[in-house]
């Protein structure tokens, strides 16, 4: 029986082509084209009832062919190297790929490339690690906060100020701090000593 080829999943097709050349025939390199699943577009997608803020991730519309292709490739491969970008988003994309494609733990290898050179690519493949769940959790917290703040505050802005405005998790808090400070300034009573 012939050895199975290993699958390497990156985010972009141009990276896939270059990395494929560096790794050679024992590897199949495919691109996820960025995120493969996210919170639903038409509803909140976060469970506020139970208080656990459980996200309801769904495959991204229009990515069905990419997901199906990656699923088939993962199923027939030996190892699956998740080589998405070396940042919080990339870590989350790797985790989503593992979950969505149903890749077992003993077949999942996380690798990152800080540059796309033959040496770095081969060195990284030789020293894989596990998915960093702390980074994944950080990305999920950011995504869930964006969704909750956006879905709860944006409609209020549309009613009170102007349609089409959006409220973000950062500027909403910054605006509150500025308003509180302004209230302090206005309510200050000068006293002589």
C-alpha positions as MATLAB code, in Angstrom:
seq = 'XXXXXXXXXXXXXXXXXXXXXXXXXXXXXXXXXXXXXXXXXXXXXXXXXXXXXXXXXXXXXXXXXXXXXXXXXXXXXXXXXXXXXXXXXXXXXXXXXXXXXXXXXXXXXXXXXXXXXXXXXXXXXXXXXXXXXXXXXXXXXXXXXXXXXXXXXXXXXXXXXXXXXXXXXXXXXXXXXXXXXXXXXXXXXXXXX';
ca = [
       0.000    0.000    0.000;
       1.369    3.409   -0.992;
       1.978    6.078    1.636;
      -0.804    8.640    1.913;
       0.087   12.191    0.997;
      -0.160   14.814    3.697;
      -2.496   17.774    3.313;
      -1.395   21.334    4.027;
      -4.141   23.965    4.269;
      -3.193   27.633    3.897;
      -5.430   30.678    3.478;
      -4.438   31.964    0.037;
      -4.112   30.166   -3.316;
      -0.891   32.008   -4.228;
       0.746   30.809   -0.986;
      -0.559   27.294   -1.703;
       1.182   27.215   -5.068;
       4.548   28.417   -3.692;
       4.454   26.155   -0.630;
       3.473   23.197   -2.831;
       6.657   23.708   -4.873;
       8.791   23.857   -1.716;
       7.316   20.705   -0.148;
       7.255   18.470   -3.215;
       5.222   15.381   -4.154;
       4.476   13.966   -0.657;
       2.188   16.906    0.062;
      -1.028   18.313   -1.328;
      -1.418   22.038   -0.582;
      -4.861   23.650   -0.708;
      -6.291   27.058    0.192;
      -9.258   27.705    2.491;
      -9.685   31.208    1.016;
      -9.826   32.691    4.531;
     -12.590   31.874    7.012;
     -14.818   28.846    6.330;
     -17.485   29.465    8.969;
     -18.816   32.379   10.977;
     -21.802   33.582   12.965;
     -24.974   33.751   10.825;
     -25.545   37.024    8.938;
     -29.270   37.382    9.596;
     -29.466   36.820   13.367;
     -27.437   37.315   16.555;
     -25.996   33.778   16.546;
     -24.884   33.993   20.195;
     -26.807   32.334   23.032;
     -27.608   35.077   25.533;
     -30.378   33.059   27.226;
     -28.187   30.515   29.030;
     -25.539   33.120   29.761;
     -22.742   31.001   28.277;
     -22.503   33.121   25.099;
     -22.263   29.948   23.004;
     -21.675   30.938   19.360;
     -23.699   29.265   16.603;
     -21.143   28.966   13.793;
     -22.300   28.126   10.284;
     -20.419   27.451    7.052;
     -20.033   30.677    5.075;
     -22.390   30.883    2.111;
     -20.556   30.559   -1.184;
     -17.786   28.404    0.335;
     -19.597   25.075   -0.141;
     -17.272   23.884   -2.941;
     -14.100   24.876   -1.060;
     -15.334   23.132    2.123;
     -16.372   19.989    0.232;
     -13.007   19.843   -1.565;
     -11.061   20.308    1.693;
     -13.197   17.652    3.443;
     -12.447   15.076    0.728;
      -8.743   15.940    0.737;
      -8.531   15.713    4.554;
     -10.312   12.350    4.606;
      -7.853   10.713    2.186;
      -4.684   12.303    3.558;
      -2.253   11.017    6.172;
      -1.647   14.121    8.269;
      -3.368   17.480    7.994;
      -1.135   20.507    8.526;
      -3.151   23.630    9.282;
      -0.877   26.401    8.015;
      -3.114   29.439    8.286;
      -1.663   32.849    9.148;
       0.404   33.216   12.355;
      -2.050   35.478   14.201;
      -5.275   35.308   16.225;
      -7.480   35.122   13.111;
      -5.269   32.456   11.539;
      -5.387   30.354   14.708;
      -9.179   30.600   14.734;
      -9.371   29.653   11.042;
      -7.275   26.540   11.807;
      -9.606   25.605   14.674;
     -12.693   26.160   12.501;
     -11.162   24.000    9.746;
     -10.414   21.197   12.224;
     -13.983   21.323   13.591;
     -15.808   21.755   10.274;
     -13.780   19.154    8.367;
     -13.938   16.686   11.275;
     -10.174   16.182   11.433;
      -9.238   13.914   14.365;
      -6.745   15.218   16.963;
      -4.114   12.603   16.099;
      -4.128   13.752   12.470;
      -4.088   17.522   13.145;
      -0.833   19.494   13.076;
      -0.613   23.287   13.377;
       2.246   25.047   11.610;
       2.964   28.703   10.948;
       5.273   30.390    8.480;
       6.635   33.828    9.344;
       8.002   33.977    5.809;
       7.450   31.855    2.727;
      10.932   30.515    1.986;
      11.876   26.893    1.319;
      13.869   26.677    4.568;
      11.162   28.206    6.813;
       8.395   26.109    5.219;
      10.335   22.847    5.630;
      11.527   23.725    9.159;
       7.942   24.550   10.200;
       6.531   21.319    8.777;
       9.247   19.427   10.691;
       8.207   21.087   13.994;
       4.394   21.234   14.197;
       2.449   22.129   17.339;
      -1.120   21.916   18.624;
      -3.725   24.605   17.945;
      -3.326   27.366   20.553;
      -6.776   27.340   22.186;
      -6.023   30.557   24.102;
      -5.561   32.433   20.801;
      -8.724   30.815   19.417;
     -10.651   31.864   22.530;
      -9.305   35.426   22.222;
     -10.551   35.619   18.628;
     -13.926   34.129   19.573;
     -14.365   36.609   22.429;
     -13.593   39.493   20.062;
     -16.008   38.142   17.429;
     -18.808   37.536   19.944;
     -18.351   41.000   21.497;
     -18.434   42.587   18.040;
     -21.654   40.750   17.292;
     -23.392   41.534   20.596;
     -22.394   45.213   20.578;
     -23.175   45.581   16.872;
     -26.544   43.844   17.063;
     -27.668   45.561   20.262;
     -26.344   49.109   19.778;
     -26.443   49.649   16.012;
     -30.280   49.509   15.764;
     -30.447   52.062   18.595;
     -28.137   54.379   16.604;
     -30.323   53.913   13.520;
     -33.435   54.955   15.460;
     -31.866   57.862   17.365;
     -29.249   59.281   14.987;
     -29.029   57.973   11.424;
     -29.639   54.715    9.569;
     -26.535   52.811    8.520;
     -24.335   53.792   11.461;
     -22.678   50.944   13.347;
     -21.438   50.679   16.909;
     -18.226   48.805   17.591;
     -16.896   47.260   20.792;
     -13.982   49.745   20.938;
     -15.530   53.054   19.914;
     -18.631   52.412   22.047;
     -16.536   52.106   25.213;
     -14.310   55.040   24.191;
     -17.400   57.204   23.609;
     -18.726   56.293   27.048;
     -15.402   57.243   28.690;
     -15.391   60.616   26.895;
     -19.014   61.273   27.947;
     -18.332   60.358   31.578;
     -15.284   62.627   31.645;
     -17.295   65.480   30.118;
     -19.974   65.016   32.803;
     -17.275   65.224   35.513;
     -15.913   68.435   33.978;
     -19.360   70.036   33.744;
     -20.369   69.102   37.286;
     -17.092   70.326   38.825;
     -17.644   73.004   41.469;
     -14.563   75.216   41.942;
     -13.789   76.025   45.563;
     -11.476   78.609   47.013;
      -8.921   77.545   49.628;
];
